[in-house]
Coordinates of C-alpha atoms in Angstrom, one line a residue:
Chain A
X1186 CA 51.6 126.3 -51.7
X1187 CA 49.7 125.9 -48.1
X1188 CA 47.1 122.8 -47.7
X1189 CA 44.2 125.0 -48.2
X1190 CA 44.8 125.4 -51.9
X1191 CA 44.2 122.1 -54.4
X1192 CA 46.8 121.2 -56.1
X1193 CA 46.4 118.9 -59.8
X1194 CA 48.9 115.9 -59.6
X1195 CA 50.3 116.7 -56.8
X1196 CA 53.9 114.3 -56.2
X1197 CA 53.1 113.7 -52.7
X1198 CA 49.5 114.0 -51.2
X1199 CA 48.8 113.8 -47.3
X1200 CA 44.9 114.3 -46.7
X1201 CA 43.7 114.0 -43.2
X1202 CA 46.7 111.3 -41.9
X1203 CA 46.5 110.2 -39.0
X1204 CA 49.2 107.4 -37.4
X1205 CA 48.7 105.0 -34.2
X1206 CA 51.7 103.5 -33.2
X1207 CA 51.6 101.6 -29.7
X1208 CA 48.5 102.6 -29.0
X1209 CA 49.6 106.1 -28.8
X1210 CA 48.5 108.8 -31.6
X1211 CA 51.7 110.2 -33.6
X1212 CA 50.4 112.2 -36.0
X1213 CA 46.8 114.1 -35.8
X1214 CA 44.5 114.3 -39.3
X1215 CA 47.8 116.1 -41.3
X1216 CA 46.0 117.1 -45.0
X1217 CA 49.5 118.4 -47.3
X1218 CA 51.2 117.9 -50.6
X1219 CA 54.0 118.5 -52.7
X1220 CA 53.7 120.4 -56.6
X1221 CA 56.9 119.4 -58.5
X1222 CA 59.7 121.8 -58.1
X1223 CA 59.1 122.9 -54.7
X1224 CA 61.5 122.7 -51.6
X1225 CA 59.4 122.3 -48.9
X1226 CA 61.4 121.9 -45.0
X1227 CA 59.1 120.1 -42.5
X1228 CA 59.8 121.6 -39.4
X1229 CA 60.0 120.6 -35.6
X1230 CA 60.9 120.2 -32.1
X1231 CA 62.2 115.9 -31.5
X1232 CA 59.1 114.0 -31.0
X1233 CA 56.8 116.2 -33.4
X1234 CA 56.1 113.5 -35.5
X1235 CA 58.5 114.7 -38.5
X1236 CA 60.0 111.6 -39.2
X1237 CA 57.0 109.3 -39.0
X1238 CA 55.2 111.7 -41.0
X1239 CA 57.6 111.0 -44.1
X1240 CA 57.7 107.5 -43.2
X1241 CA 53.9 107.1 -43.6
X1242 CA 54.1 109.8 -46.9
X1243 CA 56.8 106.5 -48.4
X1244 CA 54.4 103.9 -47.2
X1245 CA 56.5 102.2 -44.4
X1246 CA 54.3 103.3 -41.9
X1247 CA 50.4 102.3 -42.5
X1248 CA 48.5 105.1 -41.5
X1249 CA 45.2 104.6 -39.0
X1250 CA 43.2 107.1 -40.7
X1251 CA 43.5 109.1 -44.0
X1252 CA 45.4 108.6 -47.7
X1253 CA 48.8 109.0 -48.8
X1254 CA 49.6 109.3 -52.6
X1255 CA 52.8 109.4 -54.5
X1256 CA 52.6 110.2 -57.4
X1257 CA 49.0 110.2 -57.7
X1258 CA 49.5 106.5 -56.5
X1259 CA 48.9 104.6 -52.8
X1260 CA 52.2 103.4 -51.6
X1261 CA 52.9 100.2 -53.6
X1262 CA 53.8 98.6 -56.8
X1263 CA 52.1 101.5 -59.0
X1264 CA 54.1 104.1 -57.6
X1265 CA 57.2 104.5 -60.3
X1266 CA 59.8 104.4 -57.3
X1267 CA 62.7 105.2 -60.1
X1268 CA 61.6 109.0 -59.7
X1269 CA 61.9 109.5 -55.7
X1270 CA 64.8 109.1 -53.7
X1271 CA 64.9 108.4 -50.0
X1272 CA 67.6 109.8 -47.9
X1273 CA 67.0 107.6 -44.0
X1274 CA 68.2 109.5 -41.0
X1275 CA 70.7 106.8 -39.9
X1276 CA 71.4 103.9 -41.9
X1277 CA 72.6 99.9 -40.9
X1278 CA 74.3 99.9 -44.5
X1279 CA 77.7 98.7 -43.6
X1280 CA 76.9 97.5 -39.8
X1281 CA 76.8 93.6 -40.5
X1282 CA 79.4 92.9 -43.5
X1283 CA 82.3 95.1 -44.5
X1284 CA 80.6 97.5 -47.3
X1285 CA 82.2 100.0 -49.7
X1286 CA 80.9 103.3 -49.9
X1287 CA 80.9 102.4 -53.8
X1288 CA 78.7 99.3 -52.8
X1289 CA 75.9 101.4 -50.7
X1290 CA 75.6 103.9 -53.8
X1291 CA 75.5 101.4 -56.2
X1292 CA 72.4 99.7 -54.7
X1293 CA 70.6 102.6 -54.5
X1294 CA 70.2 102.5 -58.3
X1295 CA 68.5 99.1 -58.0
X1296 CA 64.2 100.2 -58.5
X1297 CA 61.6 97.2 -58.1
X1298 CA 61.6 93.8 -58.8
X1299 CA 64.5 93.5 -61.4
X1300 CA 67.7 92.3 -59.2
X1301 CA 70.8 93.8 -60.8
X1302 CA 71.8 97.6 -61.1
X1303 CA 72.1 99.4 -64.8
X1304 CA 74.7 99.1 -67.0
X1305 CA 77.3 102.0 -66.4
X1306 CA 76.4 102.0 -62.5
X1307 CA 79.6 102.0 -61.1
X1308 CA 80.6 105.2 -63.0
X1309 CA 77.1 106.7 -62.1
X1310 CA 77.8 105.8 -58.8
X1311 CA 81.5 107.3 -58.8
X1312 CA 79.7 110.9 -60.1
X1313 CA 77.4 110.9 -57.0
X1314 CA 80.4 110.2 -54.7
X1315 CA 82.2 112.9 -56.4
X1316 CA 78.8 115.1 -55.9
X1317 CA 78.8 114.7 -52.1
X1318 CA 83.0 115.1 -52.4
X1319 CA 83.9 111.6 -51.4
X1320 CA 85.2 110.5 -54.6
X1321 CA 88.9 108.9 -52.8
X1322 CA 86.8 107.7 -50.4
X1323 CA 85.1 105.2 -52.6
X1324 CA 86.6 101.9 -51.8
X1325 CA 86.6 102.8 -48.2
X1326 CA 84.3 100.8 -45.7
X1327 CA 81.9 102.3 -44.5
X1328 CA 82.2 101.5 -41.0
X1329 CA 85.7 103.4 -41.0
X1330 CA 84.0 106.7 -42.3
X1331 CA 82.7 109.2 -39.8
X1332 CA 79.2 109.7 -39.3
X1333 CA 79.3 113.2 -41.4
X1334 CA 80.7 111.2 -44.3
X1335 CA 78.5 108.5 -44.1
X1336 CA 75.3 110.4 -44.2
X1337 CA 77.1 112.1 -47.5
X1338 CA 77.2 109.0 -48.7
X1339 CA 73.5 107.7 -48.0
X1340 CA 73.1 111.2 -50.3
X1341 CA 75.1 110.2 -53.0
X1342 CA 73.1 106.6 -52.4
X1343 CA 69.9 109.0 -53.2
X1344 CA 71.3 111.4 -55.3
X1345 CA 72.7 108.2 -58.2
X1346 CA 69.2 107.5 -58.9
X1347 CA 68.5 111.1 -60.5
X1348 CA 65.4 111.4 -58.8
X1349 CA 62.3 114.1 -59.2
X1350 CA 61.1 113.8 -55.7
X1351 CA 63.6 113.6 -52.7
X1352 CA 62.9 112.7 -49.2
X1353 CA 65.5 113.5 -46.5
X1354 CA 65.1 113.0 -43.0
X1355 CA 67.4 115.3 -41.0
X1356 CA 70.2 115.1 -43.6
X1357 CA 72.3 117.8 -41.5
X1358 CA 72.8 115.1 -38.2
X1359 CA 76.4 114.7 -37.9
X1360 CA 77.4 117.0 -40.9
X1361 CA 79.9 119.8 -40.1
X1362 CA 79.3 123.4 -41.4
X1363 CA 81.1 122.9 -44.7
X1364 CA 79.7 120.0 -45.5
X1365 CA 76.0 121.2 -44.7
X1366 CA 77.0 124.1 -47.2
X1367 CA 78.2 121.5 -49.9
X1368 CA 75.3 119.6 -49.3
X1369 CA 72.9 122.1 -50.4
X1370 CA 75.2 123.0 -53.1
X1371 CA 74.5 119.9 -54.5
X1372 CA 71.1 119.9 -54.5
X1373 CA 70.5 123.3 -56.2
X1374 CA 72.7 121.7 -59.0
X1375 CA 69.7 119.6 -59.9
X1376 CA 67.3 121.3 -61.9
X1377 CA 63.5 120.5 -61.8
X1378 CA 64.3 119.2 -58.0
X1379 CA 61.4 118.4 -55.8
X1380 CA 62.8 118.1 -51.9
X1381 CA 61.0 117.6 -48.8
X1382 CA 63.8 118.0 -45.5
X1383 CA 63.1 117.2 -42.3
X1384 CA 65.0 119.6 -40.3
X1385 CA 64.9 120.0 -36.4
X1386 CA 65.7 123.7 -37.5
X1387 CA 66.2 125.1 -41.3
X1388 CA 70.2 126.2 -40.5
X1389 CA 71.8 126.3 -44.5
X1390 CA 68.8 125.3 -45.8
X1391 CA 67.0 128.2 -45.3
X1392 CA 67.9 130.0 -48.3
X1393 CA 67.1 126.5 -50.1
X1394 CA 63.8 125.7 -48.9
X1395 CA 60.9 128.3 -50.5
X1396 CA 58.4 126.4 -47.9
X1397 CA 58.0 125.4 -44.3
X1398 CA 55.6 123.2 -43.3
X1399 CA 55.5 122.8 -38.8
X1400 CA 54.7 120.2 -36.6
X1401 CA 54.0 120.3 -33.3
X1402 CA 53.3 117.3 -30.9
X1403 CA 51.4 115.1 -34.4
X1404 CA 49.9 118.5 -35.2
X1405 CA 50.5 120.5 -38.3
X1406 CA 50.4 124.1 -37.0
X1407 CA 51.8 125.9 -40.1
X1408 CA 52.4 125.3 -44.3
X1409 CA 53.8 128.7 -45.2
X1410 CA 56.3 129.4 -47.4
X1411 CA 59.2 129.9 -45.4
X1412 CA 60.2 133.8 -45.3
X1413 CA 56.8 134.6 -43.9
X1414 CA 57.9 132.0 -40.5
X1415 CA 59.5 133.5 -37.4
X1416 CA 62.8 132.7 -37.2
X1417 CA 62.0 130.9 -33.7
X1418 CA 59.1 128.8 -35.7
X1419 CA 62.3 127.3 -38.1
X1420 CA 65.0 127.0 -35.6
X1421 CA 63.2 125.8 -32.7
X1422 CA 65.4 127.2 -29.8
X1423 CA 62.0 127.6 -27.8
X1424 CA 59.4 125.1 -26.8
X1425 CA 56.6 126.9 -28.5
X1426 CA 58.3 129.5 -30.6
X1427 CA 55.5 132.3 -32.3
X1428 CA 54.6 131.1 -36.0
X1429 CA 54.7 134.0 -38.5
X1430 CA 57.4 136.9 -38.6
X1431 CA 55.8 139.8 -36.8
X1432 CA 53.2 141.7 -38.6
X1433 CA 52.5 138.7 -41.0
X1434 CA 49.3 136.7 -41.2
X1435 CA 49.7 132.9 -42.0
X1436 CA 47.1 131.4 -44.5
X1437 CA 46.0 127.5 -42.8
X1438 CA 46.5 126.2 -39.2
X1439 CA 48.3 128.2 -36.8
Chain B
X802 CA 108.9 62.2 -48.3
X803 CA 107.8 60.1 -50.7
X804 CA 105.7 58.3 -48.1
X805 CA 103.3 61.4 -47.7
X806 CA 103.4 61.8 -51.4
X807 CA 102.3 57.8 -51.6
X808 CA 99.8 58.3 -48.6
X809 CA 98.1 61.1 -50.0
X810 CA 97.7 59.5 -53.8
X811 CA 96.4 56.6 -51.8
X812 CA 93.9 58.6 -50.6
X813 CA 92.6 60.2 -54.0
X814 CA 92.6 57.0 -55.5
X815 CA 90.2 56.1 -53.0
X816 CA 86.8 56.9 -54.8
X817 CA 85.1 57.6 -51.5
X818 CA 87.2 60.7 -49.9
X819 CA 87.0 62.1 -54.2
X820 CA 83.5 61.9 -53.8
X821 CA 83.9 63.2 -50.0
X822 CA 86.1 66.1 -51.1
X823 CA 84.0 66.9 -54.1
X824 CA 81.3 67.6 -51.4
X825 CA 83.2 69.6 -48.9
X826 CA 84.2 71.9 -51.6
X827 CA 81.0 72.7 -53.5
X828 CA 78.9 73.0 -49.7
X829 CA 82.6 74.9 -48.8
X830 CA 81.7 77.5 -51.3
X831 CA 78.3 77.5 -51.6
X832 CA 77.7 78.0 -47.3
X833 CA 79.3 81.6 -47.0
X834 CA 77.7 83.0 -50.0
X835 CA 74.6 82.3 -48.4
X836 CA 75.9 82.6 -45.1
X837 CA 77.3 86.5 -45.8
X838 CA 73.8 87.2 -46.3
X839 CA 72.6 86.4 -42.8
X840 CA 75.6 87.7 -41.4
X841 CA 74.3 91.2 -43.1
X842 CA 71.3 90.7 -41.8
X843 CA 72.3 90.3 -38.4
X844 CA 70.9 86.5 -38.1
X845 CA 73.6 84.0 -37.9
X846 CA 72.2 81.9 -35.8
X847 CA 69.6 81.4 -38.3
X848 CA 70.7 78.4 -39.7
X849 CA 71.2 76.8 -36.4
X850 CA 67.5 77.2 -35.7
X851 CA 66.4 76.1 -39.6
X852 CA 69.0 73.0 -38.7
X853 CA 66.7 72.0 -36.1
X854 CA 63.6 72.4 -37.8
X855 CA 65.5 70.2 -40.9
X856 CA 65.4 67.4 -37.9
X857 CA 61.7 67.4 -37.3
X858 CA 61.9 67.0 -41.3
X859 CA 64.6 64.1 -41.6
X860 CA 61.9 62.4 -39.2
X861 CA 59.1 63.0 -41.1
X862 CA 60.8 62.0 -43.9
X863 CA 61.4 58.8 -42.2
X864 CA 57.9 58.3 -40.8
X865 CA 55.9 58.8 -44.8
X866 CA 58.9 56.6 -46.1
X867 CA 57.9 53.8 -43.2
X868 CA 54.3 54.4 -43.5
X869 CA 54.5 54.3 -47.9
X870 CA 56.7 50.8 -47.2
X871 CA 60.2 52.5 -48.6
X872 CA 63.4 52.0 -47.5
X873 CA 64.0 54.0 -44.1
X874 CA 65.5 56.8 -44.7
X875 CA 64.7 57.3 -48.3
X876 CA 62.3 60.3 -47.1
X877 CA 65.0 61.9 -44.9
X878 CA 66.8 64.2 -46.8
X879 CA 63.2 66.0 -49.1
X880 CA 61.9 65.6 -45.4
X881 CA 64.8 68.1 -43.9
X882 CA 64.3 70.1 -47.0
X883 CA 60.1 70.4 -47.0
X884 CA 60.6 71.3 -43.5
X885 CA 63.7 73.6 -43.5
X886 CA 62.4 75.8 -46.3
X887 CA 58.8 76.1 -44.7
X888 CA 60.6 76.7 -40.9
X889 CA 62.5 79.3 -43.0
X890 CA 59.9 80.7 -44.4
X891 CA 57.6 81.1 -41.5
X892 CA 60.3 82.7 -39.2
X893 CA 60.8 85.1 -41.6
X894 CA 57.2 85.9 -41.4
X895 CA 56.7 85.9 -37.7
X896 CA 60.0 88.3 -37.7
X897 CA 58.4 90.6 -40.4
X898 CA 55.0 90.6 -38.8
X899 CA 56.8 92.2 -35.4
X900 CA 54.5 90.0 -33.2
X901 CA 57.7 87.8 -32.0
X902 CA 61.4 89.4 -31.3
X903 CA 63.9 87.6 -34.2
X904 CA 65.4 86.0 -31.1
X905 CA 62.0 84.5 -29.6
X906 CA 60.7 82.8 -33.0
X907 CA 64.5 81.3 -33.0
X908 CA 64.1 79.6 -29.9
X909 CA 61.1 78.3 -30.7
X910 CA 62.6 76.6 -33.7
X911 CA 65.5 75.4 -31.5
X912 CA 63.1 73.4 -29.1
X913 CA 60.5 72.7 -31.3
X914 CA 62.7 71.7 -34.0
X915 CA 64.6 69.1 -31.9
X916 CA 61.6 68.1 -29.6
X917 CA 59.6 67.3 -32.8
X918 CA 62.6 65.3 -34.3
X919 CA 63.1 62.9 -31.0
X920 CA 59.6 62.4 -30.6
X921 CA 58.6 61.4 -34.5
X922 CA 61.9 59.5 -35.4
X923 CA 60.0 57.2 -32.5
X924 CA 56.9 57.2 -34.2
X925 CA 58.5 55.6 -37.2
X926 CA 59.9 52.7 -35.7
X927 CA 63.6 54.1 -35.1
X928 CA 65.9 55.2 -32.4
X929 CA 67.6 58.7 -31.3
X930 CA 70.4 57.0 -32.7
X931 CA 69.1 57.2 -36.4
X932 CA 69.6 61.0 -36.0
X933 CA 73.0 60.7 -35.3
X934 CA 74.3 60.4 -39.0
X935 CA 71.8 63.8 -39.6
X936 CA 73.0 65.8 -36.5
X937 CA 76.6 65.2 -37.1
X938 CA 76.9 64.5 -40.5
X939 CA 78.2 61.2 -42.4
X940 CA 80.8 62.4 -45.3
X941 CA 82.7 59.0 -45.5
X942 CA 79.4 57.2 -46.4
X943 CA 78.5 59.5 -49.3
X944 CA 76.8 57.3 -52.0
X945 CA 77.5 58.5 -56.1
X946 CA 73.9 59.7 -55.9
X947 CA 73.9 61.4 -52.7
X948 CA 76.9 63.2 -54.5
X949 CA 75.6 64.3 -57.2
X950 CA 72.2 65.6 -55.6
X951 CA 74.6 67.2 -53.0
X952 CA 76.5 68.9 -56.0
X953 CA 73.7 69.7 -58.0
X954 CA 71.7 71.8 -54.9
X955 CA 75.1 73.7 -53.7
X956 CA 75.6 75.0 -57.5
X957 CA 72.3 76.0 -57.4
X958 CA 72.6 77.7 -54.2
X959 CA 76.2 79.4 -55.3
X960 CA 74.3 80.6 -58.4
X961 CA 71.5 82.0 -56.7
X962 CA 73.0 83.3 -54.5
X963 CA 76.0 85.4 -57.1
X964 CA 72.5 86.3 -59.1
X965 CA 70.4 87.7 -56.7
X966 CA 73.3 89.2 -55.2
X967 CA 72.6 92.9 -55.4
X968 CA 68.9 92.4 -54.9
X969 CA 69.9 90.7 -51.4
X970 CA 72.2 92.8 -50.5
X971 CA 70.0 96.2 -51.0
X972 CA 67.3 94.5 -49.1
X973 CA 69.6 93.5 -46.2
X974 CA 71.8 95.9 -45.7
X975 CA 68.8 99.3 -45.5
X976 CA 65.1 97.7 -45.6
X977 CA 63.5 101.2 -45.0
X978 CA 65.9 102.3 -48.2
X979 CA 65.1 99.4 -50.2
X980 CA 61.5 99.5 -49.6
X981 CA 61.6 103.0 -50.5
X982 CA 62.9 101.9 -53.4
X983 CA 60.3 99.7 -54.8
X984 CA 62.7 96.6 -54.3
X985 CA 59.8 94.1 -52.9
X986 CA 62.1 93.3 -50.0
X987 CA 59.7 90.9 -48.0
X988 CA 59.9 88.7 -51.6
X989 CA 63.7 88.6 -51.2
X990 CA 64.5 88.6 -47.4
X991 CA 62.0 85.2 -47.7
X992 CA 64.3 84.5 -50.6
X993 CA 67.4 84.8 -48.6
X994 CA 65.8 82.6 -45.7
X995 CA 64.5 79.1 -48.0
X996 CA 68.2 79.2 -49.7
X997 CA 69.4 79.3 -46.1
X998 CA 67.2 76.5 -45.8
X999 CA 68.6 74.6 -48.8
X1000 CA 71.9 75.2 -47.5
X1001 CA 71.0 73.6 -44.2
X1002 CA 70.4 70.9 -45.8
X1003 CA 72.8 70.2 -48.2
X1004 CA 75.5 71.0 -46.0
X1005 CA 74.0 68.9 -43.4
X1006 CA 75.7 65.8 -45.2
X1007 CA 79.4 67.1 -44.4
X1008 CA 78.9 68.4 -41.2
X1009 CA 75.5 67.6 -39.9
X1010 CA 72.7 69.5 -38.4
X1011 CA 73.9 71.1 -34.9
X1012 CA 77.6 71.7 -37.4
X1013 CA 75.6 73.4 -40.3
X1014 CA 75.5 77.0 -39.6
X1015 CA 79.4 77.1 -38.5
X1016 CA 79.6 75.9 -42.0
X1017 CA 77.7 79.4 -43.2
X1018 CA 78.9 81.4 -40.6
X1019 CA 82.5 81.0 -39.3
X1020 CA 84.5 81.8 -43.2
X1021 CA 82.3 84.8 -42.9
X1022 CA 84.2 85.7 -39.4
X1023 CA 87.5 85.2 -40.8
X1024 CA 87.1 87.2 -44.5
X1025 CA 85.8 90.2 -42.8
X1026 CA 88.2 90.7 -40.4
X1027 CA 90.5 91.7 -43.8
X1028 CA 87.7 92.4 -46.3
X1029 CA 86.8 96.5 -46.9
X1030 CA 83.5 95.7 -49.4
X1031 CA 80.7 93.2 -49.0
X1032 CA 81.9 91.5 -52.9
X1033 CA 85.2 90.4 -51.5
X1034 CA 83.8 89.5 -48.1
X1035 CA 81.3 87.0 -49.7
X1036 CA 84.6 85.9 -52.8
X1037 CA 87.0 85.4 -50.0
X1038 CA 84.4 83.8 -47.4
X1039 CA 83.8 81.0 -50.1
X1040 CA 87.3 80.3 -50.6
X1041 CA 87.9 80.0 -47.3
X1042 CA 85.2 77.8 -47.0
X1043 CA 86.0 75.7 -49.9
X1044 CA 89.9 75.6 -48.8
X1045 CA 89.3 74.9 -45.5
X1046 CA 86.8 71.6 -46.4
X1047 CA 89.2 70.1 -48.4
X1048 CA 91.7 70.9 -45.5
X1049 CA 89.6 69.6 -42.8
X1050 CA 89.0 66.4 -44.9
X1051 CA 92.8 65.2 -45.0
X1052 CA 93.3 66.0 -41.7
X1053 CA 89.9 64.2 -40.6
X1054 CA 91.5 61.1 -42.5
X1055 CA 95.4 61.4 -41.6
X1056 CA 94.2 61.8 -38.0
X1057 CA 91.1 59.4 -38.2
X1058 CA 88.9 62.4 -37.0
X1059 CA 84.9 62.4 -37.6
X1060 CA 85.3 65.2 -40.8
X1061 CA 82.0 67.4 -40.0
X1062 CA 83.5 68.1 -36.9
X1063 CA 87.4 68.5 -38.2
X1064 CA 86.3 71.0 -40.6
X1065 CA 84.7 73.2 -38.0
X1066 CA 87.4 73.0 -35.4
X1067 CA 89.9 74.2 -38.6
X1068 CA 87.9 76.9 -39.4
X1069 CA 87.4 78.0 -35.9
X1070 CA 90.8 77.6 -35.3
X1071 CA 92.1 79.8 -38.5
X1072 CA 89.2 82.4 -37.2
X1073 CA 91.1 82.2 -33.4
X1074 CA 94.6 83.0 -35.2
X1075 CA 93.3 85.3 -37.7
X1076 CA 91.4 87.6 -35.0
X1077 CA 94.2 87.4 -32.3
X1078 CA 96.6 88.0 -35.4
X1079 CA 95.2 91.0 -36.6
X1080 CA 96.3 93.9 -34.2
X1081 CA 99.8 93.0 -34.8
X1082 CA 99.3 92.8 -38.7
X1083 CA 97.7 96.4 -38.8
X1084 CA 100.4 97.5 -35.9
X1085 CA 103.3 96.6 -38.5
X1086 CA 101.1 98.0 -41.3
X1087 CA 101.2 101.5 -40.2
X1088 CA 104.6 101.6 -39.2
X1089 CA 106.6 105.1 -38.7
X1090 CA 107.8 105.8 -42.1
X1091 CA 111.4 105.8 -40.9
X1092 CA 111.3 102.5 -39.6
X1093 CA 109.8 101.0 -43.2
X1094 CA 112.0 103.6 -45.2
X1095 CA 108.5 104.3 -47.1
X1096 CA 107.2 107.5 -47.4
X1097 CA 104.0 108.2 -45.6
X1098 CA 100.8 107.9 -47.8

């Protein structure tokens, strides 16, 4: 689904978002969404923009210009939070005090004002360790995890809350090759999943993700689903890498 | 033998040190819970700034009571805790708002807090030397009221703090996560910074205001150096704290030691052996298998 076409209730809604941050423009009048069920990679070079972009779409980042909805909601106390999941590219969980891997997942089921997890969290959170394969590694701190592991675990952190709409930015830094694999394993598990991934380049995701959406310098350049970008457009190898696979006209900006 | 036995039942019997060691063990406990938070947070030196904020407070407190015709000092202690929890408060504010580094607004406190204390405590008729009970603390003159006030603010710290443990902890240990979340995390890092506050201030009776935050802090140092989750960090912390109060009390009194200051030089001390301690303890622990006869795991 490109930006040109209107979506009705979309999950996430970008229209002509535009971020200032230190005086310098990040992103440049970016007008997206999100339909439920889709898998949508946001692709791009370091410094395009990606991860401020979702920051901004979870309402961390106030944008200069334009609206952000979730859920047909601005960032804030409407929004019904208990259906999205966040996935953070790194994470201080675990950096100050000792924390347990089981601790980190277990907060991730706590969802606006009401202090304590569910009941049954600690075997919900036990299911998404065993999800992401960490299972023995439950009571382990997560300082002494490597970084592959603990990014599996900020999944699992994600993943416990059962979420429609998940947001992950660059879930593949640090991972190893089987892992990656596992990782998207997991997800196509979940039925009804919406995903948005920010990817510096769509590696095992690519036969996840059904749509790409590329930034370049702030600037969205292409929202196409992902078999009709060039291979250099997803992976990124190339400074300005051509859009569309040859012979193959992209619908939006370009 | 029988003479330590004698000595020490001398010294329970003595309704001062019960009412003494009542107080070092509720603020014992209560201190790390609170303290494990900042800790999390990265801001341990929080307390130390709200400490000197509390001062400004004690004199204020001293300077309504003089001006309303009270006893001096009657003001002090709501004075320390007005002024602690709206210190608190605002640095969490300015460090939210990202105008000020966490580390600038601190400093600020730290000067203001004590300039402002000096200069009032002379407004309302008394001397640097009427701070000197506040910034070191005064144990040994507890009165049965101070007690139970002292009591009844560190069980309501320890509880609020066990409740809105989870809460704190989400919002301290990932903000961007949390707020993600819908946990209103600005509500509860606030939260976290007025019972850091009320801690100041209740523990600034044992070991006074430039002691308080060791009070918080140090037990935190020692339990993570063994703890592997943030539960039994903040369980063992508490112990520690409440274990070494009572500790630091009887030797403050066998050795006719000012106790704010014994309790602190224990728990340092335990910290120093613990951390020096550990390399060997983990060395033995993973042993060759043939040298413990164990199998390896």
């Amino acid at each position: 689904m490109n930006q040109a076409t209107t979506i009705p209730n979309p999950l996430v809604l970008a229209s002509h978002l535009s971020v200032n941050l230190g005086g310098q423009t990040i992103l440049h009048d970016i007008t997206t969404q999100l339909t439920p069920g889709e898998t949508v990679g946001l692709l791009g070079a370091n410094g395009s923009g990606k991860s401020t972009l979702v920051r901004t779409l979870l309402g961390l980042i106030a944008p200069s210009q334009g609206r952000v909805e979730l859920f047909g909601q601005p960032p804030g106390r409407q929004v019904p939070w208990h259906r999205l999941a966040y996935v953070p590219q790194d994470s201080p969980a675990g950096a100050g005090v000792p924390t347990s891997a089981l601790e980190a997942v277990m907060a991730g089921l706590l969802s606006g004002p009401w202090p304590w997890p569910p009941r049954g969290a600690k075997e919900r959170a036990l299911r998404a360790l065993d999800q992401v394969g960490l299972r023995q590694q439950a009571r382990s701190p997560l300082k002494v995890l490597s970084g592959g592991q603990r990014h599996r675990v900020l999944l699992a952190r994600a993943l416990v809350r059962r979420p429609e709409l998940l947001i992950m930015d660059e879930p593949l830094a640090g991972v190893d090759g089987a892992s990656a694999t596992a990782l998207v394993d997991a997800l196509r598990e979940i039925p009804c999943l919406t995903c948005l991934v920010v990817l510096h380049e769509a590696g095992p995701f690519a036969g996840y993700l059904k749509r790409g959406i590329v930034l370049r310098s702030g600037r969205l350049v292409a929202d196409a689903p992902l078999t009709k970008l060039a291979p250099e457009a997803i992976s990124h190898h190339h400074d300005a890498p051509p859009l569309a696979r040859p012979g193959v006209q992209l619908e939006g900006p370009t | 033998m029988s003479g330590y036995a004698d000595y020490w039942i001398q010294m329970l019997q003595d309704p001062l040190i019960r009412r003494a060691l009542l107080v070092a063990v509720l603020v014992g406990a209560a201190a790390p819970v609170i303290g494990t938070f900042l800790v999390q947070r990265r801001l341990a030196l929080l307390g130390d700034g709200i400490g000197h904020v509390a001062l400004t407070g004690v004199a204020l407190g001293w300077l309504i009571g003089a001006g309303l015709g009270l006893t001096p000092g009657t003001l002090a202690v709501p004075g320390a805790i007005v002024a602690a929890v709206a210190g608190s408060v605002i640095i969490e504010l300015v460090r939210t708002s990202g105008r000020t580094s966490g580390d600038l607004a601190l400093a600020l406190m730290f000067y203001g807090g004590i300039a402002g204390g000096a200069a009032l405590i002379k407004v309302a008729g008394g001397t640097s030397a009427t701070l000197v009970a506040y910034l070191f603390g005064s144990l040994s003159t507890l009165s049965a009221s101070d007690v139970s006030a002292t009591a009844e603010l560190a069980v309501i710290i320890l509880m609020a703090g066990l409740v809105g443990r989870w809460a704190l902890f989400a919002a301290g240990s990932d903000e961007p996560f949390a707020r993600a979340s819908g946990i209103p995390t600005r509500l509860w890092n606030i939260a976290s910074a007025a019972l850091a506050a009320l801690t100041v201030t209740v523990a600034m009776r044992v070991v006074g205001l430039l002691l308080v935050s060791a009070l918080m802090i140090v037990p935190v140092a020692i339990s993570q150096l063994a703890a592997r989750s943030f539960a039994r960090t903040m369980a063992w912390a508490a112990l520690i704290g409440a274990v070494t109060g009572a500790a630091g009390l009887f030797t403050a009194y066998w050795y006719d030691l000012p106790p704010g200051a014994t309790i602190v030089v224990l728990a340092i001390a335990i910290y120093a052996i613990a951390a020096t301690s550990r390399p060997l303890v983990e060395k033995l622990a993973h042993r060759p298998s043939h040298l413990t006869g164990q199998p390896r795991s």
